[in-house]
């Protein structure tokens, strides 16, 4: 479940929709947590799924620590990527704001820590030299993400 002080908003034609804060969200706040309405798909369930559903799974899910695909029932599925994300997921089925999030600011995740199965190119960001999310990103960036999480707890 995405934080209640957020809304879905059109960002631009290149990005599409995103989740933005409607009230100030302080660093350390839980911004998302897995709940009973979220749908969990195992990799085996995807094998016999029609392509149209596989495309939805590919676009709107992330993988948990067990390799399952999580489809958020609410606007959580619209949280966009940033290499300088203001939210970071934990191994405990929730995410934290790792810095203050101001009204109108988009909530973002670095998709690198969401266990992607295929590499993909990203829109350029002025504050990062990274241009691609890769399945092995946790190997290279986990220390940085862990440091941000420790600071948010």
mmCIF file of N, CA and C in Angstrom, residues 5-140:
data_model
loop_
_atom_site.group_PDB
_atom_site.id
_atom_site.type_symbol
_atom_site.label_atom_id
_atom_site.label_comp_id
_atom_site.label_asym_id
_atom_site.label_seq_id
_atom_site.Cartn_x
_atom_site.Cartn_y
_atom_site.Cartn_z
ATOM 1 N N UNK A 5 -0.608 9.960 1.773
ATOM 2 C CA UNK A 5 -0.449 11.363 1.394
ATOM 3 C C UNK A 5 0.240 11.493 0.043
ATOM 4 N N UNK A 6 -0.254 10.717 -0.924
ATOM 5 C CA UNK A 6 0.270 10.734 -2.290
ATOM 6 C C UNK A 6 -0.901 10.690 -3.259
ATOM 7 N N UNK A 7 -0.598 11.025 -4.515
ATOM 8 C CA UNK A 7 -1.607 10.897 -5.566
ATOM 9 C C UNK A 7 -0.928 10.573 -6.883
ATOM 10 N N UNK A 8 -1.686 10.008 -7.788
ATOM 11 C CA UNK A 8 -1.208 9.734 -9.128
ATOM 12 C C UNK A 8 -1.300 11.017 -9.937
ATOM 13 N N UNK A 9 -0.211 11.351 -10.642
ATOM 14 C CA UNK A 9 -0.174 12.600 -11.391
ATOM 15 C C UNK A 9 0.561 12.378 -12.709
ATOM 16 N N UNK A 10 0.088 13.028 -13.760
ATOM 17 C CA UNK A 10 0.775 12.981 -15.037
ATOM 18 C C UNK A 10 2.059 13.791 -14.903
ATOM 19 N N UNK A 11 3.206 13.167 -15.190
ATOM 20 C CA UNK A 11 4.505 13.834 -15.049
ATOM 21 C C UNK A 11 4.864 14.544 -16.353
ATOM 22 N N UNK A 12 4.938 13.794 -17.441
ATOM 23 C CA UNK A 12 5.163 14.364 -18.770
ATOM 24 C C UNK A 12 4.944 13.257 -19.798
ATOM 25 N N UNK A 13 5.048 13.611 -21.077
ATOM 26 C CA UNK A 13 4.770 12.628 -22.132
ATOM 27 C C UNK A 13 5.838 11.541 -22.219
ATOM 28 N N UNK A 14 7.049 11.827 -21.789
ATOM 29 C CA UNK A 14 8.118 10.829 -21.855
ATOM 30 C C UNK A 14 8.011 9.811 -20.715
ATOM 31 N N UNK A 15 7.673 10.300 -19.532
ATOM 32 C CA UNK A 15 7.589 9.446 -18.339
ATOM 33 C C UNK A 15 6.197 8.861 -18.159
ATOM 34 N N UNK A 16 5.189 9.646 -18.416
ATOM 35 C CA UNK A 16 3.817 9.211 -18.157
ATOM 36 C C UNK A 16 3.387 9.621 -16.765
ATOM 37 N N UNK A 17 2.793 8.700 -16.034
ATOM 38 C CA UNK A 17 2.276 8.984 -14.700
ATOM 39 C C UNK A 17 3.292 8.627 -13.622
ATOM 40 N N UNK A 18 3.158 9.283 -12.483
ATOM 41 C CA UNK A 18 3.997 9.000 -11.333
ATOM 42 C C UNK A 18 3.235 9.292 -10.055
ATOM 43 N N UNK A 19 3.832 8.935 -8.948
ATOM 44 C CA UNK A 19 3.236 9.138 -7.627
ATOM 45 C C UNK A 19 3.912 10.345 -6.977
ATOM 46 N N UNK A 20 3.123 11.335 -6.587
ATOM 47 C CA UNK A 20 3.673 12.541 -5.968
ATOM 48 C C UNK A 20 3.089 12.740 -4.573
ATOM 49 N N UNK A 21 3.862 13.397 -3.740
ATOM 50 C CA UNK A 21 3.443 13.676 -2.368
ATOM 51 C C UNK A 21 2.419 14.809 -2.347
ATOM 52 N N UNK A 22 1.360 14.630 -1.566
ATOM 53 C CA UNK A 22 0.368 15.688 -1.377
ATOM 54 C C UNK A 22 0.578 16.414 -0.052
ATOM 55 N N UNK A 23 1.402 15.822 0.811
ATOM 56 C CA UNK A 23 1.806 16.427 2.083
ATOM 57 C C UNK A 23 3.282 16.105 2.275
ATOM 58 N N UNK A 24 3.929 16.837 3.143
ATOM 59 C CA UNK A 24 5.329 16.590 3.460
ATOM 60 C C UNK A 24 5.483 15.188 4.048
ATOM 61 N N UNK A 25 6.456 14.422 3.533
ATOM 62 C CA UNK A 25 6.758 13.076 4.033
ATOM 63 C C UNK A 25 8.193 13.094 4.550
ATOM 64 N N UNK A 26 8.374 13.050 5.873
ATOM 65 C CA UNK A 26 9.734 13.138 6.418
ATOM 66 C C UNK A 26 10.577 11.886 6.166
ATOM 67 N N UNK A 27 11.862 12.104 6.114
ATOM 68 C CA UNK A 27 12.833 11.010 6.018
ATOM 69 C C UNK A 27 12.529 9.991 7.108
ATOM 70 N N UNK A 28 12.596 8.709 6.769
ATOM 71 C CA UNK A 28 12.338 7.646 7.737
ATOM 72 C C UNK A 28 10.906 7.145 7.736
ATOM 73 N N UNK A 29 10.018 7.805 7.002
ATOM 74 C CA UNK A 29 8.618 7.402 6.928
ATOM 75 C C UNK A 29 8.468 6.184 6.016
ATOM 76 N N UNK A 30 7.623 5.254 6.406
ATOM 77 C CA UNK A 30 7.291 4.136 5.519
ATOM 78 C C UNK A 30 6.445 4.695 4.381
ATOM 79 N N UNK A 31 6.919 4.510 3.148
ATOM 80 C CA UNK A 31 6.210 5.053 1.987
ATOM 81 C C UNK A 31 5.411 3.992 1.234
ATOM 82 N N UNK A 32 5.732 2.735 1.446
ATOM 83 C CA UNK A 32 4.991 1.633 0.840
ATOM 84 C C UNK A 32 5.178 0.394 1.702
ATOM 85 N N UNK A 33 4.123 -0.421 1.761
ATOM 86 C CA UNK A 33 4.250 -1.736 2.396
ATOM 87 C C UNK A 33 3.360 -2.729 1.657
ATOM 88 N N UNK A 34 3.810 -3.962 1.626
ATOM 89 C CA UNK A 34 3.033 -5.032 1.016
ATOM 90 C C UNK A 34 1.765 -5.220 1.827
ATOM 91 N N UNK A 35 0.625 -5.337 1.157
ATOM 92 C CA UNK A 35 -0.605 -5.622 1.897
ATOM 93 C C UNK A 35 -1.387 -6.746 1.224
ATOM 94 N N UNK A 36 -2.492 -7.124 1.823
ATOM 95 C CA UNK A 36 -3.233 -8.298 1.372
ATOM 96 C C UNK A 36 -3.873 -8.139 0.001
ATOM 97 N N UNK A 37 -4.013 -6.937 -0.495
ATOM 98 C CA UNK A 37 -4.592 -6.744 -1.823
ATOM 99 C C UNK A 37 -3.554 -6.804 -2.939
ATOM 100 N N UNK A 38 -2.272 -6.660 -2.609
ATOM 101 C CA UNK A 38 -1.223 -6.800 -3.623
ATOM 102 C C UNK A 38 -1.220 -8.246 -4.098
ATOM 103 N N UNK A 39 -0.935 -8.443 -5.358
ATOM 104 C CA UNK A 39 -0.939 -9.782 -5.950
ATOM 105 C C UNK A 39 0.497 -10.260 -6.112
ATOM 106 N N UNK A 40 0.765 -11.480 -5.674
ATOM 107 C CA UNK A 40 2.091 -12.090 -5.787
ATOM 108 C C UNK A 40 2.024 -13.207 -6.827
ATOM 109 N N UNK A 41 2.898 -13.117 -7.836
ATOM 110 C CA UNK A 41 2.984 -14.133 -8.886
ATOM 111 C C UNK A 41 4.330 -14.836 -8.771
ATOM 112 N N UNK A 42 4.320 -16.147 -8.751
ATOM 113 C CA UNK A 42 5.572 -16.897 -8.771
ATOM 114 C C UNK A 42 6.063 -16.978 -10.212
ATOM 115 N N UNK A 43 7.364 -17.189 -10.409
ATOM 116 C CA UNK A 43 7.861 -17.365 -11.780
ATOM 117 C C UNK A 43 7.150 -18.501 -12.529
ATOM 118 N N UNK A 44 6.762 -19.561 -11.832
ATOM 119 C CA UNK A 44 6.051 -20.669 -12.476
ATOM 120 C C UNK A 44 4.682 -20.247 -13.005
ATOM 121 N N UNK A 45 4.009 -19.338 -12.304
ATOM 122 C CA UNK A 45 2.703 -18.872 -12.762
ATOM 123 C C UNK A 45 2.800 -18.100 -14.074
ATOM 124 N N UNK A 46 3.935 -17.485 -14.316
ATOM 125 C CA UNK A 46 4.097 -16.693 -15.531
ATOM 126 C C UNK A 46 4.305 -17.545 -16.782
ATOM 127 N N UNK A 47 4.765 -18.754 -16.618
ATOM 128 C CA UNK A 47 5.109 -19.601 -17.762
ATOM 129 C C UNK A 47 3.928 -19.783 -18.714
ATOM 130 N N UNK A 48 2.768 -20.102 -18.195
ATOM 131 C CA UNK A 48 1.594 -20.380 -19.032
ATOM 132 C C UNK A 48 0.691 -19.158 -19.229
ATOM 133 N N UNK A 49 1.133 -18.016 -18.787
ATOM 134 C CA UNK A 49 0.315 -16.819 -18.883
ATOM 135 C C UNK A 49 0.317 -16.274 -20.316
ATOM 136 N N UNK A 50 -0.817 -15.748 -20.764
ATOM 137 C CA UNK A 50 -0.897 -15.113 -22.079
ATOM 138 C C UNK A 50 0.043 -13.918 -22.143
ATOM 139 N N UNK A 51 0.533 -13.632 -23.348
ATOM 140 C CA UNK A 51 1.491 -12.532 -23.547
ATOM 141 C C UNK A 51 0.967 -11.202 -23.032
ATOM 142 N N UNK A 52 -0.301 -10.920 -23.218
ATOM 143 C CA UNK A 52 -0.857 -9.641 -22.772
ATOM 144 C C UNK A 52 -0.656 -9.472 -21.260
ATOM 145 N N UNK A 53 -0.802 -10.552 -20.509
ATOM 146 C CA UNK A 53 -0.619 -10.491 -19.055
ATOM 147 C C UNK A 53 0.855 -10.430 -18.691
ATOM 148 N N UNK A 54 1.679 -11.163 -19.444
ATOM 149 C CA UNK A 54 3.122 -11.094 -19.198
ATOM 150 C C UNK A 54 3.633 -9.673 -19.401
ATOM 151 N N UNK A 55 3.095 -8.957 -20.386
ATOM 152 C CA UNK A 55 3.495 -7.563 -20.624
ATOM 153 C C UNK A 55 3.112 -6.668 -19.451
ATOM 154 N N UNK A 56 1.945 -6.892 -18.880
ATOM 155 C CA UNK A 56 1.516 -6.118 -17.705
ATOM 156 C C UNK A 56 2.426 -6.430 -16.519
ATOM 157 N N UNK A 57 2.714 -7.708 -16.320
ATOM 158 C CA UNK A 57 3.611 -8.123 -15.236
ATOM 159 C C UNK A 57 4.976 -7.460 -15.419
ATOM 160 N N UNK A 58 5.475 -7.467 -16.640
ATOM 161 C CA UNK A 58 6.782 -6.881 -16.932
ATOM 162 C C UNK A 58 6.822 -5.384 -16.635
ATOM 163 N N UNK A 59 5.737 -4.694 -16.940
ATOM 164 C CA UNK A 59 5.709 -3.236 -16.784
ATOM 165 C C UNK A 59 5.408 -2.784 -15.357
ATOM 166 N N UNK A 60 4.513 -3.475 -14.665
ATOM 167 C CA UNK A 60 3.990 -2.951 -13.402
ATOM 168 C C UNK A 60 4.386 -3.720 -12.148
ATOM 169 N N UNK A 61 5.288 -4.683 -12.259
ATOM 170 C CA UNK A 61 5.672 -5.418 -11.052
ATOM 171 C C UNK A 61 7.138 -5.196 -10.717
ATOM 172 N N UNK A 62 7.489 -5.598 -9.519
ATOM 173 C CA UNK A 62 8.886 -5.714 -9.121
ATOM 174 C C UNK A 62 9.048 -7.095 -8.517
ATOM 175 N N UNK A 63 10.299 -7.527 -8.376
ATOM 176 C CA UNK A 63 10.559 -8.841 -7.802
ATOM 177 C C UNK A 63 10.994 -8.703 -6.353
ATOM 178 N N UNK A 64 10.444 -9.552 -5.506
ATOM 179 C CA UNK A 64 10.828 -9.542 -4.101
ATOM 180 C C UNK A 64 12.083 -10.385 -3.886
ATOM 181 N N UNK A 65 12.499 -10.521 -2.641
ATOM 182 C CA UNK A 65 13.738 -11.251 -2.331
ATOM 183 C C UNK A 65 13.657 -12.732 -2.676
ATOM 184 N N UNK A 66 12.448 -13.258 -2.872
ATOM 185 C CA UNK A 66 12.270 -14.664 -3.224
ATOM 186 C C UNK A 66 12.148 -14.869 -4.738
ATOM 187 N N UNK A 67 12.172 -13.780 -5.494
ATOM 188 C CA UNK A 67 12.040 -13.879 -6.944
ATOM 189 C C UNK A 67 10.612 -13.843 -7.446
ATOM 190 N N UNK A 68 9.655 -13.630 -6.542
ATOM 191 C CA UNK A 68 8.261 -13.507 -6.942
ATOM 192 C C UNK A 68 7.995 -12.105 -7.494
ATOM 193 N N UNK A 69 6.998 -12.003 -8.349
ATOM 194 C CA UNK A 69 6.627 -10.729 -8.951
ATOM 195 C C UNK A 69 5.463 -10.142 -8.169
ATOM 196 N N UNK A 70 5.622 -8.903 -7.704
ATOM 197 C CA UNK A 70 4.613 -8.238 -6.889
ATOM 198 C C UNK A 70 3.902 -7.187 -7.738
ATOM 199 N N UNK A 71 2.579 -7.322 -7.852
ATOM 200 C CA UNK A 71 1.755 -6.343 -8.557
ATOM 201 C C UNK A 71 0.960 -5.564 -7.516
ATOM 202 N N UNK A 72 1.305 -4.307 -7.335
ATOM 203 C CA UNK A 72 0.601 -3.464 -6.359
ATOM 204 C C UNK A 72 -0.804 -3.175 -6.871
ATOM 205 N N UNK A 73 -1.768 -3.258 -5.995
ATOM 206 C CA UNK A 73 -3.162 -3.027 -6.362
ATOM 207 C C UNK A 73 -3.470 -1.538 -6.477
ATOM 208 N N UNK A 74 -2.658 -0.703 -5.861
ATOM 209 C CA UNK A 74 -2.939 0.733 -5.818
ATOM 210 C C UNK A 74 -1.918 1.490 -6.672
ATOM 211 N N UNK A 75 -1.758 2.770 -6.416
ATOM 212 C CA UNK A 75 -0.843 3.602 -7.204
ATOM 213 C C UNK A 75 0.626 3.254 -6.996
ATOM 214 N N UNK A 76 0.935 2.365 -6.086
ATOM 215 C CA UNK A 76 2.317 1.947 -5.872
ATOM 216 C C UNK A 76 2.963 1.431 -7.145
ATOM 217 N N UNK A 77 2.175 0.904 -8.058
ATOM 218 C CA UNK A 77 2.725 0.384 -9.317
ATOM 219 C C UNK A 77 3.220 1.489 -10.235
ATOM 220 N N UNK A 78 2.903 2.747 -9.905
ATOM 221 C CA UNK A 78 3.317 3.880 -10.738
ATOM 222 C C UNK A 78 4.538 4.628 -10.189
ATOM 223 N N UNK A 79 5.180 4.102 -9.171
ATOM 224 C CA UNK A 79 6.393 4.733 -8.656
ATOM 225 C C UNK A 79 7.482 4.578 -9.715
ATOM 226 N N UNK A 80 8.027 5.686 -10.163
ATOM 227 C CA UNK A 80 9.009 5.689 -11.249
ATOM 228 C C UNK A 80 10.429 5.519 -10.740
ATOM 229 N N UNK A 81 11.308 5.281 -11.692
ATOM 230 C CA UNK A 81 12.724 5.061 -11.425
ATOM 231 C C UNK A 81 13.499 6.372 -11.321
ATOM 232 N N UNK A 82 14.495 6.375 -10.442
ATOM 233 C CA UNK A 82 15.518 7.417 -10.408
ATOM 234 C C UNK A 82 16.775 6.798 -9.814
ATOM 235 N N UNK A 83 17.931 7.154 -10.377
ATOM 236 C CA UNK A 83 19.197 6.691 -9.789
ATOM 237 C C UNK A 83 19.477 7.413 -8.481
ATOM 238 N N UNK A 84 18.754 8.462 -8.218
ATOM 239 C CA UNK A 84 18.854 9.204 -6.946
ATOM 240 C C UNK A 84 17.491 9.160 -6.252
ATOM 241 N N UNK A 85 17.015 7.940 -6.031
ATOM 242 C CA UNK A 85 15.666 7.742 -5.501
ATOM 243 C C UNK A 85 15.523 8.320 -4.095
ATOM 244 N N UNK A 86 14.290 8.710 -3.774
ATOM 245 C CA UNK A 86 14.026 9.213 -2.426
ATOM 246 C C UNK A 86 13.379 8.147 -1.547
ATOM 247 N N UNK A 87 13.130 6.959 -2.100
ATOM 248 C CA UNK A 87 12.620 5.823 -1.343
ATOM 249 C C UNK A 87 13.519 4.621 -1.638
ATOM 250 N N UNK A 88 13.681 3.764 -0.664
ATOM 251 C CA UNK A 88 14.437 2.529 -0.863
ATOM 252 C C UNK A 88 13.672 1.396 -0.194
ATOM 253 N N UNK A 89 13.592 0.295 -0.907
ATOM 254 C CA UNK A 89 12.910 -0.875 -0.383
ATOM 255 C C UNK A 89 13.820 -1.609 0.607
ATOM 256 N N UNK A 90 13.194 -2.356 1.469
ATOM 257 C CA UNK A 90 13.923 -3.185 2.431
ATOM 258 C C UNK A 90 13.628 -4.651 2.131
ATOM 259 N N UNK A 91 14.282 -5.525 2.821
ATOM 260 C CA UNK A 91 14.017 -6.966 2.681
ATOM 261 C C UNK A 91 12.789 -7.384 3.491
ATOM 262 N N UNK A 92 12.093 -6.424 4.077
ATOM 263 C CA UNK A 92 10.991 -6.720 4.995
ATOM 264 C C UNK A 92 9.635 -6.265 4.482
ATOM 265 N N UNK A 93 9.501 -6.175 3.152
ATOM 266 C CA UNK A 93 8.226 -5.870 2.506
ATOM 267 C C UNK A 93 7.698 -4.473 2.830
ATOM 268 N N UNK A 94 8.613 -3.516 2.986
ATOM 269 C CA UNK A 94 8.220 -2.112 3.070
ATOM 270 C C UNK A 94 9.359 -1.245 2.558
ATOM 271 N N UNK A 95 9.017 0.003 2.236
ATOM 272 C CA UNK A 95 9.997 0.982 1.767
ATOM 273 C C UNK A 95 10.020 2.166 2.715
ATOM 274 N N UNK A 96 11.168 2.827 2.744
ATOM 275 C CA UNK A 96 11.340 4.026 3.564
ATOM 276 C C UNK A 96 11.720 5.216 2.700
ATOM 277 N N UNK A 97 11.280 6.394 3.138
ATOM 278 C CA UNK A 97 11.795 7.631 2.553
ATOM 279 C C UNK A 97 13.207 7.812 3.089
ATOM 280 N N UNK A 98 14.185 7.932 2.204
ATOM 281 C CA UNK A 98 15.579 8.070 2.638
ATOM 282 C C UNK A 98 16.017 9.535 2.657
ATOM 283 N N UNK A 99 15.112 10.409 2.324
ATOM 284 C CA UNK A 99 15.290 11.842 2.532
ATOM 285 C C UNK A 99 13.896 12.460 2.586
ATOM 286 N N UNK A 100 13.791 13.681 3.040
ATOM 287 C CA UNK A 100 12.499 14.353 3.081
ATOM 288 C C UNK A 100 11.924 14.441 1.670
ATOM 289 N N UNK A 101 10.613 14.230 1.570
ATOM 290 C CA UNK A 101 9.902 14.339 0.296
ATOM 291 C C UNK A 101 8.893 15.470 0.448
ATOM 292 N N UNK A 102 9.011 16.463 -0.389
ATOM 293 C CA UNK A 102 8.183 17.667 -0.267
ATOM 294 C C UNK A 102 6.922 17.570 -1.119
ATOM 295 N N UNK A 103 5.948 18.384 -0.792
ATOM 296 C CA UNK A 103 4.684 18.430 -1.524
ATOM 297 C C UNK A 103 4.972 18.646 -3.010
ATOM 298 N N UNK A 104 4.359 17.819 -3.843
ATOM 299 C CA UNK A 104 4.540 17.914 -5.286
ATOM 300 C C UNK A 104 5.728 17.141 -5.821
ATOM 301 N N UNK A 105 6.570 16.636 -4.932
ATOM 302 C CA UNK A 105 7.738 15.862 -5.363
ATOM 303 C C UNK A 105 7.320 14.425 -5.650
ATOM 304 N N UNK A 106 7.906 13.877 -6.689
ATOM 305 C CA UNK A 106 7.602 12.511 -7.076
ATOM 306 C C UNK A 106 8.338 11.521 -6.163
ATOM 307 N N UNK A 107 7.651 10.461 -5.738
ATOM 308 C CA UNK A 107 8.290 9.359 -5.023
ATOM 309 C C UNK A 107 8.960 8.475 -6.057
ATOM 310 N N UNK A 108 10.211 8.102 -5.811
ATOM 311 C CA UNK A 108 10.968 7.313 -6.783
ATOM 312 C C UNK A 108 11.723 6.177 -6.110
ATOM 313 N N UNK A 109 11.977 5.152 -6.909
ATOM 314 C CA UNK A 109 12.806 4.011 -6.524
ATOM 315 C C UNK A 109 13.917 3.868 -7.544
ATOM 316 N N UNK A 110 15.046 3.347 -7.120
ATOM 317 C CA UNK A 110 16.081 2.923 -8.061
ATOM 318 C C UNK A 110 15.707 1.499 -8.431
ATOM 319 N N UNK A 111 15.272 1.275 -9.652
ATOM 320 C CA UNK A 111 14.817 -0.056 -10.048
ATOM 321 C C UNK A 111 15.926 -1.098 -9.933
ATOM 322 N N UNK A 112 17.159 -0.660 -9.792
ATOM 323 C CA UNK A 112 18.273 -1.582 -9.624
ATOM 324 C C UNK A 112 18.143 -2.458 -8.400
ATOM 325 N N UNK A 113 17.479 -1.992 -7.342
ATOM 326 C CA UNK A 113 17.315 -2.819 -6.146
ATOM 327 C C UNK A 113 15.992 -3.580 -6.142
ATOM 328 N N UNK A 114 15.282 -3.559 -7.264
ATOM 329 C CA UNK A 114 14.005 -4.269 -7.341
ATOM 330 C C UNK A 114 14.112 -5.581 -8.114
ATOM 331 N N UNK A 115 15.327 -6.130 -8.185
ATOM 332 C CA UNK A 115 15.557 -7.472 -8.730
ATOM 333 C C UNK A 115 15.060 -7.639 -10.163
ATOM 334 N N UNK A 116 15.464 -6.722 -11.030
ATOM 335 C CA UNK A 116 15.046 -6.805 -12.432
ATOM 336 C C UNK A 116 15.633 -8.062 -13.075
ATOM 337 N N UNK A 117 14.936 -8.565 -14.071
ATOM 338 C CA UNK A 117 15.395 -9.781 -14.750
ATOM 339 C C UNK A 117 16.170 -9.471 -16.026
ATOM 340 N N UNK A 118 15.936 -8.294 -16.602
ATOM 341 C CA UNK A 118 16.603 -7.892 -17.845
ATOM 342 C C UNK A 118 17.151 -6.469 -17.689
ATOM 343 N N UNK A 119 18.304 -6.180 -18.278
ATOM 344 C CA UNK A 119 18.819 -4.814 -18.238
ATOM 345 C C UNK A 119 17.959 -3.893 -19.106
ATOM 346 N N UNK A 120 17.914 -2.620 -18.753
ATOM 347 C CA UNK A 120 17.219 -1.648 -19.597
ATOM 348 C C UNK A 120 17.837 -0.272 -19.425
ATOM 349 N N UNK A 121 17.770 0.518 -20.492
ATOM 350 C CA UNK A 121 18.289 1.878 -20.480
ATOM 351 C C UNK A 121 17.279 2.811 -19.839
ATOM 352 N N UNK A 122 17.794 3.870 -19.208
ATOM 353 C CA UNK A 122 16.955 4.837 -18.511
ATOM 354 C C UNK A 122 17.126 6.220 -19.115
ATOM 355 N N UNK A 123 16.196 7.081 -18.790
ATOM 356 C CA UNK A 123 16.335 8.473 -19.192
ATOM 357 C C UNK A 123 17.545 9.063 -18.470
ATOM 358 N N UNK A 124 18.302 9.930 -19.122
ATOM 359 C CA UNK A 124 19.464 10.524 -18.458
ATOM 360 C C UNK A 124 19.046 11.401 -17.279
ATOM 361 N N UNK A 125 19.868 11.368 -16.234
ATOM 362 C CA UNK A 125 19.658 12.211 -15.054
ATOM 363 C C UNK A 125 20.932 13.005 -14.817
ATOM 364 N N UNK A 126 20.793 14.296 -14.581
ATOM 365 C CA UNK A 126 21.974 15.160 -14.453
ATOM 366 C C UNK A 126 22.830 14.802 -13.242
ATOM 367 N N UNK A 127 22.291 14.146 -12.251
ATOM 368 C CA UNK A 127 23.040 13.839 -11.027
ATOM 369 C C UNK A 127 23.605 12.421 -11.018
ATOM 370 N N UNK A 128 23.551 11.721 -12.148
ATOM 371 C CA UNK A 128 24.077 10.358 -12.172
ATOM 372 C C UNK A 128 24.752 10.061 -13.501
ATOM 373 N N UNK A 129 25.845 9.309 -13.427
ATOM 374 C CA UNK A 129 26.498 8.816 -14.636
ATOM 375 C C UNK A 129 25.889 7.493 -15.095
ATOM 376 N N UNK A 130 25.123 6.869 -14.209
ATOM 377 C CA UNK A 130 24.473 5.613 -14.587
ATOM 378 C C UNK A 130 23.422 5.887 -15.659
ATOM 379 N N UNK A 131 23.342 4.996 -16.610
ATOM 380 C CA UNK A 131 22.388 5.157 -17.714
ATOM 381 C C UNK A 131 21.546 3.894 -17.913
ATOM 382 N N UNK A 132 21.870 2.856 -17.152
ATOM 383 C CA UNK A 132 21.257 1.552 -17.375
ATOM 384 C C UNK A 132 21.023 0.860 -16.035
ATOM 385 N N UNK A 133 19.883 0.182 -15.921
ATOM 386 C CA UNK A 133 19.596 -0.676 -14.771
ATOM 387 C C UNK A 133 19.930 -2.098 -15.198
ATOM 388 N N UNK A 134 20.683 -2.786 -14.356
ATOM 389 C CA UNK A 134 21.125 -4.147 -14.662
ATOM 390 C C UNK A 134 20.719 -5.112 -13.547
ATOM 391 N N UNK A 135 20.495 -6.378 -13.893
ATOM 392 C CA UNK A 135 20.148 -7.365 -12.867
ATOM 393 C C UNK A 135 21.193 -7.496 -11.755
ATOM 394 N N UNK A 136 22.457 -7.189 -12.056
ATOM 395 C CA UNK A 136 23.496 -7.318 -11.028
ATOM 396 C C UNK A 136 23.779 -6.008 -10.280
ATOM 397 N N UNK A 137 22.931 -4.994 -10.427
ATOM 398 C CA UNK A 137 23.135 -3.730 -9.711
ATOM 399 C C UNK A 137 23.297 -3.902 -8.194
ATOM 400 N N UNK A 138 22.552 -4.806 -7.540
ATOM 401 C CA UNK A 138 22.743 -4.958 -6.091
ATOM 402 C C UNK A 138 24.181 -5.303 -5.693
ATOM 403 N N UNK A 139 24.891 -6.013 -6.545
ATOM 404 C CA UNK A 139 26.274 -6.364 -6.238
ATOM 405 C C UNK A 139 27.139 -5.104 -6.134
ATOM 406 N N UNK A 140 26.878 -4.140 -6.989
ATOM 407 C CA UNK A 140 27.712 -2.939 -7.074
ATOM 408 C C UNK A 140 27.234 -1.773 -6.208
#
